[in-house]
Coordinates of C-alpha atoms and ligand atoms in Angstrom, one line a residue:
X1201 CA 41.9 183.8 36.2
X1202 CA 44.6 181.4 35.3
X1203 CA 48.3 182.1 36.0
X1204 CA 49.8 183.7 32.9
X1205 CA 53.3 183.4 31.6
X1206 CA 55.5 186.5 31.9
X1207 CA 55.6 187.2 28.1
X1208 CA 51.6 187.1 28.0
X1209 CA 51.5 189.9 30.4
X1210 CA 54.6 191.7 29.3
X1211 CA 54.2 191.9 25.5
X1212 CA 50.7 193.2 25.9
X1213 CA 52.4 196.0 28.2
X1214 CA 55.2 196.7 25.7
X1215 CA 52.6 197.0 22.7
X1216 CA 50.1 199.2 24.9
X1217 CA 53.0 201.2 26.4
X1218 CA 52.3 200.6 29.9
X1219 CA 54.7 199.0 32.7
X1220 CA 53.8 196.1 34.9
X1221 CA 55.2 195.8 38.4
X1222 CA 57.2 192.9 39.4
X1223 CA 57.1 193.1 43.2
X1224 CA 59.1 190.9 45.4
X1225 CA 57.4 188.9 48.0
X1226 CA 58.9 186.9 51.0
X1227 CA 55.7 186.2 53.1
X1228 CA 51.8 186.0 53.2
X1229 CA 51.5 189.7 54.2
X1230 CA 53.6 191.0 51.1
X1231 CA 51.9 188.6 48.7
X1232 CA 48.3 189.7 50.1
X1233 CA 49.4 193.5 49.7
X1234 CA 50.4 192.9 46.2
X1235 CA 47.5 191.1 45.0
X1236 CA 45.1 193.3 46.9
X1237 CA 46.4 196.3 45.2
X1238 CA 46.3 194.6 41.7
X1239 CA 42.7 193.5 42.1
X1240 CA 41.8 197.1 43.6
X1241 CA 43.5 198.9 40.8
X1242 CA 42.5 196.0 37.9
X1243 CA 46.3 195.6 37.2
X1244 CA 48.2 192.7 35.7
X1245 CA 51.1 191.9 38.1
X1246 CA 54.1 189.7 38.6
X1247 CA 54.9 188.0 41.9
X1248 CA 58.9 187.9 42.1
X1249 CA 60.5 185.5 44.4
X1250 CA 64.4 185.6 44.6
X1251 CA 66.3 182.6 45.6
X1252 CA 66.7 184.4 49.0
X1253 CA 63.1 184.3 49.2
X1254 CA 62.9 180.7 48.4
X1255 CA 65.5 179.8 50.7
X1256 CA 63.6 181.7 53.5
X1257 CA 60.2 180.6 52.8
X1258 CA 60.6 177.1 51.3
X1259 CA 57.7 175.1 49.8
X1260 CA 54.9 176.7 52.2
X1261 CA 55.9 180.2 50.7
X1262 CA 56.0 179.0 47.0
X1263 CA 52.8 176.8 47.2
X1264 CA 50.9 179.7 48.9
X1265 CA 52.2 182.3 46.1
X1266 CA 51.1 180.1 43.4
X1267 CA 47.9 179.2 44.8
X1268 CA 47.1 182.9 45.4
X1269 CA 48.2 183.8 41.9
X1270 CA 45.7 181.2 40.4
X1271 CA 42.7 182.3 42.3
X1272 CA 43.4 186.1 41.6
X1273 CA 40.9 187.9 39.4
X1274 CA 43.6 189.6 37.4
X1275 CA 46.6 188.2 35.3
X1276 CA 49.4 187.2 37.5
X1277 CA 52.8 185.6 36.7
X1278 CA 55.0 184.0 39.3
X1279 CA 58.7 184.7 38.4
X1280 CA 62.1 183.5 39.7
X1281 CA 64.0 186.9 40.2
X1282 CA 67.8 186.7 39.5
X1283 CA 68.0 183.0 38.9
X1284 CA 71.7 182.1 39.3
X1285 CA 71.8 178.6 37.6
X1286 CA 70.0 176.3 35.3
X1287 CA 69.2 174.1 38.1
X1288 CA 67.6 176.8 40.2
X1289 CA 65.3 177.8 37.1
X1290 CA 64.4 174.1 36.5
X1291 CA 63.4 173.8 40.1
X1292 CA 61.2 176.8 39.8
X1293 CA 59.5 175.5 36.8
X1294 CA 58.9 172.1 38.3
X1295 CA 57.3 173.9 41.3
X1296 CA 54.8 175.8 38.8
X1297 CA 56.5 179.3 38.2
X1298 CA 55.4 180.7 35.1
X1299 CA 58.4 183.0 34.4
X1300 CA 62.1 182.7 35.4
X1301 CA 65.0 184.9 35.1
X1302 CA 68.5 183.4 34.4
X1303 CA 71.1 186.0 35.3
X1304 CA 74.5 185.5 33.9
X1305 CA 75.2 189.1 33.1
X1306 CA 78.2 189.0 35.2
X1307 CA 79.8 186.4 32.8
X1308 CA 81.2 187.3 29.3
X1309 CA 78.7 187.4 26.6
X1310 CA 79.4 183.9 25.2
X1311 CA 78.8 182.3 28.4
X1312 CA 75.6 184.3 29.2
X1313 CA 74.4 183.4 25.7
X1314 CA 75.0 179.7 26.2
X1315 CA 73.5 179.5 29.6
X1316 CA 70.3 181.5 28.7
X1317 CA 69.9 179.5 25.6
X1318 CA 70.0 176.3 27.6
X1319 CA 67.3 177.7 30.2
X1320 CA 65.2 178.9 27.2
X1321 CA 65.0 175.7 25.5
X1322 CA 63.8 173.8 28.5
X1323 CA 61.4 176.6 29.8
X1324 CA 59.7 177.1 26.3
X1325 CA 59.0 173.4 26.2
X1326 CA 56.6 173.8 28.9
X1327 CA 55.3 177.1 28.3
X1328 CA 57.4 179.2 30.8
X1329 CA 59.0 182.5 29.6
X1330 CA 62.5 183.7 30.4
X1331 CA 64.1 187.0 31.2
X1332 CA 67.8 187.4 30.5
X1333 CA 70.3 190.3 31.3
X1334 CA 73.0 191.9 29.6
X1335 CA 75.0 194.8 31.0
X1336 CA 75.6 195.3 34.7
X1337 CA 73.7 197.6 37.2
X1338 CA 75.2 199.3 40.0
X1339 CA 74.3 198.8 43.7
X1340 CA 73.8 195.3 45.1
X1341 CA 73.8 192.6 42.5
X1342 CA 73.5 189.0 43.4
X1343 CA 74.4 190.2 47.2
X1344 CA 77.8 191.5 45.8
X1345 CA 78.1 195.3 45.9
X1346 CA 78.9 196.8 42.6
X1347 CA 80.5 200.2 42.5
X1348 CA 78.8 202.8 40.4
X1349 CA 81.9 203.0 38.4
X1350 CA 81.8 199.4 37.6
X1351 CA 78.3 199.3 36.4
X1352 CA 78.1 198.8 32.5
X1353 CA 75.2 200.4 30.5
X1354 CA 73.7 197.8 28.2
X1355 CA 74.8 198.4 24.5
X1356 CA 71.9 198.4 21.8
X1357 CA 73.8 196.1 19.3
X1358 CA 74.9 193.6 22.0
X1359 CA 71.2 193.5 23.4
X1360 CA 69.8 192.7 19.8
X1361 CA 72.6 190.0 19.1
X1362 CA 72.0 188.6 22.6
X1363 CA 68.1 188.4 22.2
X1364 CA 68.5 186.9 18.7
X1365 CA 71.0 184.2 19.8
X1366 CA 69.3 183.2 23.1
X1367 CA 65.5 183.6 22.1
X1368 CA 65.0 185.0 25.6
X1369 CA 61.6 186.5 26.0
X1370 CA 62.3 189.9 27.8
X1371 CA 65.5 191.6 28.6
X1372 CA 66.9 193.5 31.7
X1373 CA 68.9 196.4 30.7
X1374 CA 71.4 198.5 32.7
X1375 CA 70.3 202.0 32.1
X1376 CA 71.3 203.9 35.1
X1377 CA 69.0 202.2 37.9
X1378 CA 70.6 200.2 40.8
X1379 CA 69.3 198.0 43.5
X1380 CA 68.5 199.1 47.0
X1381 CA 67.7 202.1 48.8
X1382 CA 70.8 204.3 47.8
X1383 CA 70.6 205.0 44.1
X1384 CA 73.0 207.9 44.1
X1385 CA 73.2 211.5 45.1
X1386 CA 70.3 213.6 44.0
X1387 CA 68.0 212.3 41.1
X1388 CA 69.8 209.3 39.5
X1389 CA 70.5 210.0 35.9
X1390 CA 68.4 207.4 33.7
X1391 CA 69.9 207.1 30.0
X1392 CA 66.6 207.6 28.1
X1393 CA 68.4 207.8 24.7
X1394 CA 70.0 204.3 25.5
X1395 CA 66.5 202.8 26.3
X1396 CA 65.3 204.3 23.0
X1397 CA 68.3 202.9 21.1
X1398 CA 67.9 199.4 22.6
X1399 CA 64.0 199.5 21.9
X1400 CA 64.7 200.5 18.3
X1401 CA 66.5 197.0 17.9
X1402 CA 64.8 194.8 20.3
X1403 CA 60.9 194.6 20.0
X1404 CA 60.4 192.3 23.0
X1405 CA 59.6 193.7 26.5
X1406 CA 62.4 195.4 28.3
X1407 CA 62.9 195.3 32.1
X1408 CA 64.1 197.9 34.4
X1409 CA 65.7 196.6 37.5
X1410 CA 66.2 198.7 40.5
X1411 CA 63.2 200.8 39.8
X1412 CA 62.0 201.7 43.5
X1413 CA 61.0 205.3 44.0
X1414 CA 62.3 205.2 47.7
X1415 CA 59.5 207.7 48.7
X1416 CA 61.1 210.3 51.0
X1417 CA 58.0 210.6 53.4
X1418 CA 58.2 206.8 54.1
X1419 CA 61.9 207.2 54.7
X1420 CA 61.3 210.1 57.2
X1421 CA 58.6 208.1 58.9
X1422 CA 60.9 205.2 59.1
X1423 CA 63.5 207.2 60.6
X1424 CA 61.3 209.3 62.9
X1425 CA 60.2 205.9 64.4
X1426 CA 63.6 204.9 65.3
X1427 CA 65.2 203.8 62.1
X1428 CA 68.5 205.0 60.7
X1429 CA 68.4 205.2 56.8
X1430 CA 71.0 207.8 55.4
X1431 CA 71.1 209.2 51.8
X1432 CA 68.2 207.0 50.7
X1433 CA 67.3 207.9 47.1
X1434 CA 65.3 206.3 44.2
X1435 CA 64.2 206.5 40.7
X1436 CA 62.0 209.6 39.9
X1437 CA 58.4 208.6 38.9
X1438 CA 58.8 210.8 35.8
X1439 CA 61.7 208.7 34.5
X1440 CA 59.7 205.7 35.0
X1441 CA 56.7 207.1 33.2
X1442 CA 58.9 208.1 30.4
X1443 CA 60.7 204.8 30.2
X1444 CA 57.5 202.9 29.8
X1445 CA 56.8 204.9 26.6
X1446 CA 60.2 204.0 25.5
X1447 CA 59.8 200.2 25.7
X1448 CA 60.4 199.2 29.4
X1449 CA 57.4 196.8 30.2
X1450 CA 58.5 195.2 33.5
X1451 CA 59.3 197.3 36.5
X1452 CA 61.1 195.6 39.5
X1453 CA 60.2 197.0 43.0
X1454 CA 61.2 195.4 46.1
X1455 CA 63.0 198.3 48.2
X1456 CA 59.8 200.3 48.3
X1457 CA 57.7 197.5 50.0
X1458 CA 60.7 196.9 52.4
X1459 CA 60.5 200.6 53.5
X1460 CA 56.7 200.6 53.8
X1461 CA 56.9 197.4 55.9
X1462 CA 59.5 198.7 58.2
X1463 CA 58.1 202.1 58.6
X1464 CA 54.8 200.8 59.6
X1465 CA 56.2 198.2 62.0
X1466 CA 58.3 200.6 63.7
X1467 CA 55.5 203.2 64.0
X1468 CA 53.2 200.4 65.7
X1469 CA 55.9 199.5 68.1
X1470 CA 56.8 202.9 69.0
X1471 CA 53.4 203.9 69.5
X1472 CA 52.4 201.0 71.4
X1473 CA 55.3 199.6 73.2
X1474 CA 52.9 196.9 74.9
X1475 CA 51.6 195.5 71.8
X1476 CA 52.8 191.9 71.2
X1477 CA 49.9 190.6 68.9
X1478 CA 51.7 189.8 65.5
X1479 CA 48.4 190.6 63.6
X1480 CA 48.5 194.0 65.2
X1481 CA 52.0 194.7 64.0
X1482 CA 52.0 193.1 60.5
X1483 CA 48.4 194.0 59.5
X1484 CA 49.3 197.9 59.3
X1485 CA 52.3 196.8 57.4
X1486 CA 50.4 195.1 54.9
X1487 CA 48.1 197.9 54.6
X1488 CA 51.0 200.3 54.1
X1489 CA 52.4 198.0 51.3
X1490 CA 49.2 197.9 49.7
X1491 CA 49.1 201.5 49.5
X1492 CA 52.5 201.9 48.0
X1493 CA 51.9 199.1 45.6
X1494 CA 48.7 200.8 44.3
X1495 CA 50.7 204.1 43.8
X1496 CA 53.1 202.3 41.9
X1497 CA 50.6 200.8 39.7
X1498 CA 49.2 204.2 39.0
X1499 CA 52.7 205.4 37.9
X1500 CA 53.4 202.3 35.7
X1501 CA 50.0 202.9 33.8
X1502 CA 48.9 199.2 34.7
X1503 CA 46.0 200.3 36.6
X1504 CA 42.8 199.7 34.6
X1505 CA 44.6 197.3 32.1
X1506 CA 43.0 194.1 33.6
Ligands
G3H2094 O1 67.2 192.4 43.3 C1 67.1 191.6 44.2 C2 65.7 191.8 45.1 O2 65.6 193.0 45.8 C3 65.6 190.5 46.2 O3 66.5 190.7 47.1 O4 67.8 188.6 47.0 O5 67.5 189.9 49.1 O6 65.7 188.6 48.3 P1 67.0 189.5 48.0
13P2095 P1 64.7 197.9 44.1 O1 65.9 197.7 45.0 O2 64.9 199.1 43.4 O3 63.3 197.9 44.6 O4 64.8 196.9 42.8 C1 64.2 195.6 43.0 C2 64.8 194.6 41.9 O5 65.3 194.9 40.8 C3 64.4 193.1 42.1 O6 65.0 192.4 40.9
ZN2096 ZN1 66.8 193.1 40.2

């Protein structure tokens, strides 16, 4: 099945009221875990690479991800996550990505709009679709820690204006989620009314960043095997399910895979201190990530859609 543009996958999701996971990858094992889960659950999927991932893995990573996406037998998009500049987006388009995010959400609306427009014009000319963001999430954004009180919810009227003025294809919204494994005390409050208001004015797919569930059993296993993660908390799956019915179509998940990977690696090494075969260490981590991704795909409702 050919590599699909982000919009092809996401507009079907918005129209069909299901969510598609955009899972971050940094290496072969993560990529395989995501694609195996997508094929096993018959789920469309987005493979997301951050600029940090690109710096880490370089062309070998990029070429492997695009190749695996092209030969998968479910629809797959390869996406730049949180692109920081026009140049970064153009490089990814040249390398064969089918979707890019230009994230100028920290700039004023005028600058954000003009930067997104520039990327959209170039991307659309070659069939690549574009994610933009307006509003500001809490947590770690662009490697800068944004305090919860500095997070700014996306406003519906500005979202409508921004999408009209930029012609972007899908919109990341700030509605109470945040990046990382500490999303606040207790169950983070998701502003469902705000999602509904935005979706009433924007018919294109909406994107939830910082959507990881941070499964407590995985955190406990990670800590029991020598880790030290305190106050870990994530987005409740009922909030994700509800958000999908309200217009969220792309659901970004990175932290859950990092937790699954680390718990599995720690467990292998703790149980078998003599182990030094990388395949015996990374194989169980790949299996655990695949299990978590499959669970997410069931929650999002993408399972069975491909
Ligand atoms: O939102 C950011 C993603 O979790 C990617 O994180 O920039 O450390 O690769 P990263
Ligand atoms: P999490 O940290 O909740 O996994 O969010 C990842 C993300 O939004 C990537 O863009
Ligand atoms: Zn994000």
